[in-house]
Amino acid sequence: MLTATVFLPLVGALAIALFLSQPRQVRWFAAAVGIADFVLATLVFAGYDRQAGGLQWVERITGWVPSLKVEYYLGVDGLSATLVLLTGLLGLAAIFASWSIQERVKEYFAWLLVLQTAVMGVFTSLDFVLFFLFWELELIPMYFLIAIWGSGRREYSAVKFLVFTLTGSAFMLVGLLVVFFSTGTFNMADLAGLTGPGLDPQELLLPARVVWALFFIAFAVKLPIWPLHTWLPDAHTDAPTAVSVMLAGVLLKMGGYGLIRVNASMFPQVTQEAAFLLAVLGVVNIVYGAMVVFRQQDMKRLIAYSSISHMGLVVLGIASLRGVEGQVSPLGLTGAALQMFTHGTITGLLFVMVGLMYERTHTRYIPDLGGLARKMPFIATIFVAGALASLGLPSTSGFVAELTTLMGTFPVWGLLTALGALGIVLAAGYLLWLLQRSLFGPLPERWHHHPLSDATGVEKVAPLLLTTAIFVVGLFPAVVADTLTVGIEAIIQGRFT
Amino acid sequence: MTLHDLYLLWPPMALVGTGLLVIGLDLLLRDKRSLPVVALAGLGVALAGGLTLWGTVQDAGPQVGIFGTLRVDSFSLFFTFLFIAATALVVLASQPVVHQMGRWHGEYYALVLFASSGMMLLASAAEFITLYIALELTALPVAALAAFSPDRRSREAGVKFLVLSAFSSALLLYGMVLVYAFTGSTRLDAIAAAVVATPLDTGVPLGSWALLGGAVLMAAGFGFKISSVPFQMWVPDVYEGAPTPITAYLSVASKAAGFAALLRVFSTVFGAAPLQEQWALLFAGLAAASMTVGNLVAMLQNNVKRLLAYSTIAHAGYILVGVAAVSARAPEQASTGPAGVLFYLAGYTLTNLAVFFGVIAITTKVGGETIDDLAGLWRRSPWVALALTFSLVSLLGIPPTIGFWAKLYIFGAAVQTGLAWLAVVGVVNSVLSAYYYLRVVRAMFLVPPKEATPLPTSPSVGAALAVSAAAVLFYGILPFPLLRLAEIAARVGGI
C-alpha cells in the first residue's frame, strides 16, 4: 500500500516520458495519476488505526544492501500518515495548478510526479538511508522545474536552492554515518524509540551535541530557520506556481518532520538542552519574517517571507519539549505538527491564487494591482479566504494550529511565546494590507480595457480542494489532530519524561 | 614454468594473443570493421579464464605461481573483471574515433589490449620486479595511444605522459630499492615478515628512515598513476590531448590499476598494527588535497575534457579516503574501507565511462569540446543528454545512482575508522562539485541549441553508452550484487 502510494507518481512519470506526447493527454494522464495517488494517500490516512497507534502499513524487505544493513522499510505513524495525506492533496492541487503550462509539457509533468514520489518517500521511510535517498532525489526534479519553467532569475534561484540543500544534506550524511557506525543500525523507528529503546547518546562516536547539530543544520536549511533561509524567497519567487505550492506546502515540512523525527526523537536530551536556542530561533523567524514581509512589493515574495514567519511557529512548538518541571505536554508539538499541515494547505492555496492572478495580469508587482475583485470574483473570494486562514481567523485551520502551538508553548516559554504571538498580529496587518492593495479599491486605469477573466472550470479545482481542506480542519480539527496526537504522544512518551 | 602457471596467466595471455592476432589480421584484411569484433572476442576468452580462475580461487584459496611472483586471488580477479569490462566498453566506443583517424586500426586495438594485460598483471603482482614490469607494460602502450591522434595536442599529450610516467616510475623504483635494502627481499610477503621481525625505532614514523623513505617514494610513484594531488600536473593536458576513448581508458582502468597495486603493496608490506595508522595520515592528507584541488580547479574549466580531468583528480581523492580508512583501523577491527575502495572503483569506472562515451557521442559530431558546444543537446539528441546527465548525477553522488552508494560506503568507512573530519571534507567537496557538473547539465537542458538538426549517434558508441548508463542505474537501485563481490574480493585478498 505505501509502496504504491510512494511509487505510483514515479511510474506515472515514466509512462508520460515514454508513451505520451500530446500536451492534452499528458495533462489528463498526470491528473489521473494525481487523483489516484490522492485516493491512496487518503486510504493510508483513513485506514490508520488510531486506537492501535504505533507504526502501521509497514512494508519491510530486509537484505536490500545487507552489508550496511540497509533495508527497504516503509511505515507510517500518526505524524507521517498526516503528512502523506498532505502530500497527496497538494500533489493533486499542484497538477491542476499547472494546467496552463505550455512549454515542454511532457517533461514538466514527468518531473512534477517524480517530485511527489520523492516527498512521499521522505515521509514514509523508516530506514535512514532510504530516507536520505528520497531526500536527495527531491533535488533533481526541483532543479529542473525551477530552472526551466521558472521566471526571473530562475537559474540563479535553482542553483541557490540546490547548493543550500546539498550543503545541509552533506551534514546529514555525516550524521547518519556516525549514528550507523555507533549503533549498527539504520532503523529510524528503533533509533527514535518508536519500536526500540531509542538512541543512547553514550554510544556515539562523536559527542551527541555535535551529531544533533549535524542533523539540525540539514533540517534548518529546509525548514528554513533564520539565517539559513535566504534561498527560500528566491526559489519561491522564480519557481512556477505549482512548484511554489509544492515547495511551501510539503518541502518545507520535510525540515519540520526531520526535526521531530530525528532531532527530537533520537536526541531528546540534547533537544531539551537546546530548547532555549530553538525558542529564540523560532521567535526570530516569526518576527523577522513578518517584518520583512511589509517591505515586499512582489506578491510571491511576500508570501514566501510570510512562510518563513509561519514556519517559525513550528520551531517554537518543538521548543516546548523543554517541558515544565520535568513534565512535557504534547500540546506544543501537536501544535507544531498541525501548523505544518495547515501551513501546507493555506500557503499552497495562496500561491495558487497568486499564480492565477499573475496569468491574467502578467504582474505580481503589488502597486500595479488593485480592485481586481470586481473583475474576478471567484479568485478574489478564495484569495480572501486563504489570507484570512493564514492570519488565523477562527473556523479556519490556521486558527486551530496557532492556538494549539501557543497554548502548548506558553507554559514553557512565557515571554518568548508572547513575542511570537506578535507575529500573528503582524500577519493580520500585512495580509489585510495585501488584500486591500490587490483586490479592493478602484481598478487602476491600465486594467480598464484589459480582458481580465475569472477562473475557468479546471482552474477552480485546486483552489476548491485546498479551501475545503482548510475549513474542514478549521471546523473539525479532530480530523487530523486525532491522528497527529497519536503520533506525537508516542514520540513524547518515555523519551521526554 | 608449469601448466599451472600458464593457467594463472590465462586472462592476460589471452589479451596479448588477441593483440597479436589483431595486428596480423590488420595486414590481411581490407575491411577493418572486424578488428574490434576480434578484440571483443579476445576479451571474452579472457573473461572465461577469469571466471574459471574465480571458481578455483573460491574452492582452493589464493593461487601463487611463477616462482611466487604472481598471486591470483579474489582481489586480483575483481580487478581482472573490471579491466575486461572497461576495455570492452572502450573498444566499442573507439570505433568511430579510429575510423575518423583512418589509419593504424590494428595497432590501436592491439595497444589497448596490451595495456589491459599489463593492468591485470599489476593487480596480481606479488613481487616488486614483476610489479614494476607490469607497470611499464601498462604505461608504454598508453603513452603511444595518447599520441595517436594526428593533431599536435595529441603528440604533446603522448610525450608528456611518457616523460612524467618515466619520472614517476623512477621514484617508485627508488622507493622499492630502499625497502629492499631494509628487508633484503623483493617479495611482498617476505618483506612483510622482515618488517615485523626487525626491531623498529619508535621515534620515526614507520619504524625506520629507510621504510619511511620507501613508503613516501612509492606513494609518489603510485600517486602519479592514480592522479592524486600533488602528482596530477600531467592530467589535464594529457586528458585534453589524447583521443577521447583513451582519455576514458586512462581515467578509469589505468587509475584502477594504480589503486590495485597501491592497496596490495601498502597493506601487505606495512600491514603491521602501528605502521598502518602512520601511513593512514599520509593518505588522508593526499585525499583531502586531491578532492579540494580537483574540485576547485574544475570549476574554472570550459573544455569538457579538462573539466572531467580535474573531476577525476577529485575522485582519486574520494577513493583515497577509503584507502586512508583501510589503514587507520587496527588490524583486528573489521573495516568497510577496502570493500569501499573496490566498490567505488567499480562504480566510478562504469560512471566515468558513461560520461566519456556521452562526450564522444557528441564531440565526434559537433566538432568542439567546450561546454558551449553542448548547448541545447537535449533537443538534438535527447537520449544521449539524458544518459550523460544521469552519469553526471552519479559522479555527484545523488541517488538513484551507483555513485550515491559508493560515496555512502566510502565516507562510512572514514567515519567508522575515526576519520570523521575526512568524511566532512569529502561531503563538502561533493557539494562543490555540484557546481561544475551542473554547468554541463545546464548547457544541455537550459541553453537553446545553435542548430536544431538532430545528432545521430554511431551504433557502437550508442551501445557502449547504453550499457554503461544502464549499469549505473541498475547498481544504483540494486547495489547488492556488486557490493557482495567487492566484499569477497577485499576479504580474501588479505587486505
GROMACS .gro file of N, CA, C and O in nm, chain A residues 111-164:
model
  216
  111TRP      N    1   0.856   1.554  -1.434
  111TRP     CA    2   0.936   1.596  -1.318
  111TRP      C    3   0.849   1.620  -1.196
  111TRP      O    4   0.886   1.586  -1.083
  112LEU      N    5   0.730   1.680  -1.220
  112LEU     CA    6   0.642   1.710  -1.107
  112LEU      C    7   0.603   1.581  -1.033
  112LEU      O    8   0.600   1.575  -0.910
  113LEU      N    9   0.578   1.476  -1.110
  113LEU     CA   10   0.539   1.349  -1.048
  113LEU      C   11   0.658   1.284  -0.977
  113LEU      O   12   0.643   1.225  -0.870
  114VAL      N   13   0.778   1.298  -1.036
  114VAL     CA   14   0.896   1.245  -0.968
  114VAL      C   15   0.912   1.313  -0.832
  114VAL      O   16   0.941   1.250  -0.730
  115LEU      N   17   0.889   1.444  -0.832
  115LEU     CA   18   0.899   1.520  -0.708
  115LEU      C   19   0.805   1.464  -0.603
  115LEU      O   20   0.841   1.449  -0.486
  116GLN      N   21   0.684   1.431  -0.646
  116GLN     CA   22   0.587   1.380  -0.549
  116GLN      C   23   0.633   1.247  -0.489
  116GLN      O   24   0.620   1.225  -0.369
  117THR      N   25   0.689   1.162  -0.572
  117THR     CA   26   0.742   1.036  -0.520
  117THR      C   27   0.850   1.061  -0.416
  117THR      O   28   0.852   0.999  -0.309
  118ALA      N   29   0.939   1.156  -0.446
  118ALA     CA   30   1.048   1.183  -0.354
  118ALA      C   31   0.995   1.227  -0.218
  118ALA      O   32   1.040   1.179  -0.113
  119VAL      N   33   0.897   1.319  -0.220
  119VAL     CA   34   0.847   1.371  -0.092
  119VAL      C   35   0.772   1.263  -0.015
  119VAL      O   36   0.790   1.246   0.107
  120MET      N   37   0.687   1.188  -0.085
  120MET     CA   38   0.617   1.076  -0.019
  120MET      C   39   0.717   0.982   0.045
  120MET      O   40   0.697   0.933   0.156
  121GLY      N   41   0.825   0.957  -0.027
  121GLY     CA   42   0.927   0.866   0.023
  121GLY      C   43   0.990   0.917   0.151
  121GLY      O   44   1.013   0.841   0.245
  122VAL      N   45   1.016   1.047   0.156
  122VAL     CA   46   1.076   1.104   0.278
  122VAL      C   47   0.986   1.080   0.397
  122VAL      O   48   1.031   1.041   0.505
  123PHE      N   49   0.855   1.101   0.379
  123PHE     CA   50   0.764   1.092   0.493
  123PHE      C   51   0.736   0.948   0.536
  123PHE      O   52   0.688   0.926   0.647
  124THR      N   53   0.762   0.853   0.449
  124THR     CA   54   0.726   0.717   0.486
  124THR      C   55   0.847   0.627   0.516
  124THR      O   56   0.830   0.518   0.568
  125SER      N   57   0.968   0.674   0.484
  125SER     CA   58   1.085   0.589   0.504
  125SER      C   59   1.115   0.573   0.652
  125SER      O   60   1.115   0.670   0.727
  126LEU      N   61   1.143   0.451   0.691
  126LEU     CA   62   1.186   0.427   0.828
  126LEU      C   63   1.329   0.376   0.832
  126LEU      O   64   1.381   0.345   0.938
  127ASP      N   65   1.390   0.366   0.716
  127ASP     CA   66   1.531   0.334   0.711
  127ASP      C   67   1.605   0.462   0.678
  127ASP      O   68   1.566   0.536   0.588
  128PHE      N   69   1.711   0.487   0.753
  128PHE     CA   70   1.777   0.616   0.741
  128PHE      C   71   1.833   0.640   0.600
  128PHE      O   72   1.825   0.750   0.547
  129VAL      N   73   1.891   0.536   0.542
  129VAL     CA   74   1.949   0.553   0.409
  129VAL      C   75   1.840   0.578   0.306
  129VAL      O   76   1.852   0.662   0.218
  130LEU      N   77   1.730   0.504   0.321
  130LEU     CA   78   1.617   0.523   0.230
  130LEU      C   79   1.564   0.665   0.242
  130LEU      O   80   1.534   0.732   0.143
  131PHE      N   81   1.554   0.711   0.364
  131PHE     CA   82   1.511   0.848   0.393
  131PHE      C   83   1.602   0.947   0.321
  131PHE      O   84   1.557   1.037   0.251
  132PHE      N   85   1.731   0.926   0.336
  132PHE     CA   86   1.829   1.015   0.274
  132PHE      C   87   1.822   1.008   0.122
  132PHE      O   88   1.834   1.109   0.053
  133LEU      N   89   1.800   0.888   0.073
  133LEU     CA   90   1.788   0.867  -0.071
  133LEU      C   91   1.675   0.951  -0.130
  133LEU      O   92   1.692   1.021  -0.229
  134PHE      N   93   1.559   0.944  -0.067
  134PHE     CA   94   1.446   1.023  -0.115
  134PHE      C   95   1.471   1.172  -0.095
  134PHE      O   96   1.433   1.255  -0.178
  135TRP      N   97   1.535   1.204   0.015
  135TRP     CA   98   1.566   1.343   0.047
  135TRP      C   99   1.650   1.405  -0.065
  135TRP      O  100   1.626   1.517  -0.108
  136GLU      N  101   1.749   1.331  -0.114
  136GLU     CA  102   1.836   1.380  -0.220
  136GLU      C  103   1.767   1.374  -0.356
  136GLU      O  104   1.788   1.460  -0.441
  137LEU      N  105   1.686   1.272  -0.374
  137LEU     CA  106   1.618   1.255  -0.502
  137LEU      C  107   1.532   1.376  -0.535
  137LEU      O  108   1.518   1.414  -0.650
  138GLU      N  109   1.480   1.437  -0.431
  138GLU     CA  110   1.390   1.552  -0.448
  138GLU      C  111   1.460   1.668  -0.519
  138GLU      O  112   1.397   1.751  -0.585
  139LEU      N  113   1.594   1.675  -0.505
  139LEU     CA  114   1.667   1.789  -0.562
  139LEU      C  115   1.661   1.794  -0.714
  139LEU      O  116   1.655   1.901  -0.773
  140ILE      N  117   1.668   1.678  -0.777
  140ILE     CA  118   1.683   1.676  -0.922
  140ILE      C  119   1.559   1.736  -0.990
  140ILE      O  120   1.571   1.828  -1.069
  141PRO      N  121   1.437   1.686  -0.958
  141PRO     CA  122   1.321   1.750  -1.022
  141PRO      C  123   1.308   1.897  -0.985
  141PRO      O  124   1.273   1.979  -1.071
  142MET      N  125   1.340   1.932  -0.862
  142MET     CA  126   1.325   2.072  -0.823
  142MET      C  127   1.419   2.161  -0.905
  142MET      O  128   1.380   2.270  -0.947
  143TYR      N  129   1.541   2.115  -0.924
  143TYR     CA  130   1.636   2.194  -1.003
  143TYR      C  131   1.580   2.222  -1.142
  143TYR      O  132   1.575   2.335  -1.187
  144PHE      N  133   1.535   2.116  -1.208
  144PHE     CA  134   1.485   2.134  -1.344
  144PHE      C  135   1.357   2.217  -1.346
  144PHE      O  136   1.339   2.301  -1.433
  145LEU      N  137   1.268   2.190  -1.251
  145LEU     CA  138   1.140   2.261  -1.251
  145LEU      C  139   1.160   2.411  -1.236
  145LEU      O  140   1.097   2.491  -1.304
  146ILE      N  141   1.251   2.450  -1.147
  146ILE     CA  142   1.273   2.593  -1.129
  146ILE      C  143   1.352   2.649  -1.246
  146ILE      O  144   1.319   2.753  -1.301
  147ALA      N  145   1.456   2.577  -1.287
  147ALA     CA  146   1.548   2.633  -1.386
  147ALA      C  147   1.485   2.643  -1.525
  147ALA      O  148   1.520   2.731  -1.602
  148ILE      N  149   1.396   2.551  -1.559
  148ILE     CA  150   1.340   2.554  -1.694
  148ILE      C  151   1.208   2.631  -1.701
  148ILE      O  152   1.188   2.711  -1.790
  149TRP      N  153   1.120   2.606  -1.605
  149TRP     CA  154   0.986   2.665  -1.617
  149TRP      C  155   0.966   2.786  -1.526
  149TRP      O  156   0.856   2.837  -1.515
  150GLY      N  157   1.072   2.828  -1.460
  150GLY     CA  158   1.058   2.940  -1.368
  150GLY      C  159   1.056   3.072  -1.442
  150GLY      O  160   1.048   3.079  -1.564
  151SER      N  161   1.062   3.180  -1.363
  151SER     CA  162   1.065   3.313  -1.423
  151SER      C  163   1.180   3.390  -1.359
  151SER      O  164   1.244   3.340  -1.267
  152GLY      N  165   1.205   3.509  -1.405
  152GLY     CA  166   1.307   3.595  -1.344
  152GLY      C  167   1.445   3.530  -1.347
  152GLY      O  168   1.484   3.470  -1.447
  153ARG      N  169   1.515   3.540  -1.235
  153ARG     CA  170   1.649   3.482  -1.230
  153ARG      C  171   1.639   3.334  -1.195
  153ARG      O  172   1.687   3.289  -1.091
  154ARG      N  173   1.573   3.258  -1.281
  154ARG     CA  174   1.537   3.121  -1.242
  154ARG      C  175   1.658   3.031  -1.222
  154ARG      O  176   1.662   2.950  -1.131
  155GLU      N  177   1.760   3.047  -1.308
  155GLU     CA  178   1.875   2.957  -1.292
  155GLU      C  179   1.950   2.985  -1.164
  155GLU      O  180   1.993   2.895  -1.093
  156TYR      N  181   1.965   3.115  -1.136
  156TYR     CA  182   2.031   3.154  -1.012
  156TYR      C  183   1.958   3.092  -0.893
  156TYR      O  184   2.018   3.030  -0.805
  157SER      N  185   1.826   3.106  -0.893
  157SER     CA  186   1.748   3.055  -0.780
  157SER      C  187   1.756   2.904  -0.770
  157SER      O  188   1.764   2.848  -0.661
  158ALA      N  189   1.752   2.838  -0.886
  158ALA     CA  190   1.757   2.692  -0.884
  158ALA      C  191   1.889   2.644  -0.825
  158ALA      O  192   1.893   2.554  -0.741
  159VAL      N  193   1.998   2.707  -0.868
  159VAL     CA  194   2.129   2.666  -0.818
  159VAL      C  195   2.142   2.698  -0.669
  159VAL      O  196   2.194   2.619  -0.591
  160LYS      N  197   2.090   2.814  -0.631
  160LYS     CA  198   2.098   2.852  -0.490
  160LYS      C  199   2.023   2.751  -0.403
  160LYS      O  200   2.074   2.705  -0.300
  161PHE      N  201   1.905   2.717  -0.448
  161PHE     CA  202   1.827   2.615  -0.376
  161PHE      C  203   1.907   2.486  -0.362
  161PHE      O  204   1.918   2.427  -0.255
  162LEU      N  205   1.966   2.445  -0.475
  162LEU     CA  206   2.038   2.318  -0.477
  162LEU      C  207   2.158   2.322  -0.384
  162LEU      O  208   2.182   2.229  -0.306
  163VAL      N  209   2.233   2.430  -0.390
  163VAL     CA  210   2.355   2.439  -0.310
  163VAL      C  211   2.322   2.441  -0.161
  163VAL      O  212   2.385   2.370  -0.081
  164PHE      N  213   2.221   2.519  -0.124
  164PHE     CA  214   2.184   2.523   0.018
  164PHE      C  215   2.143   2.384   0.066
  164PHE      O  216   2.190   2.335   0.169
   0.00000   0.00000   0.00000
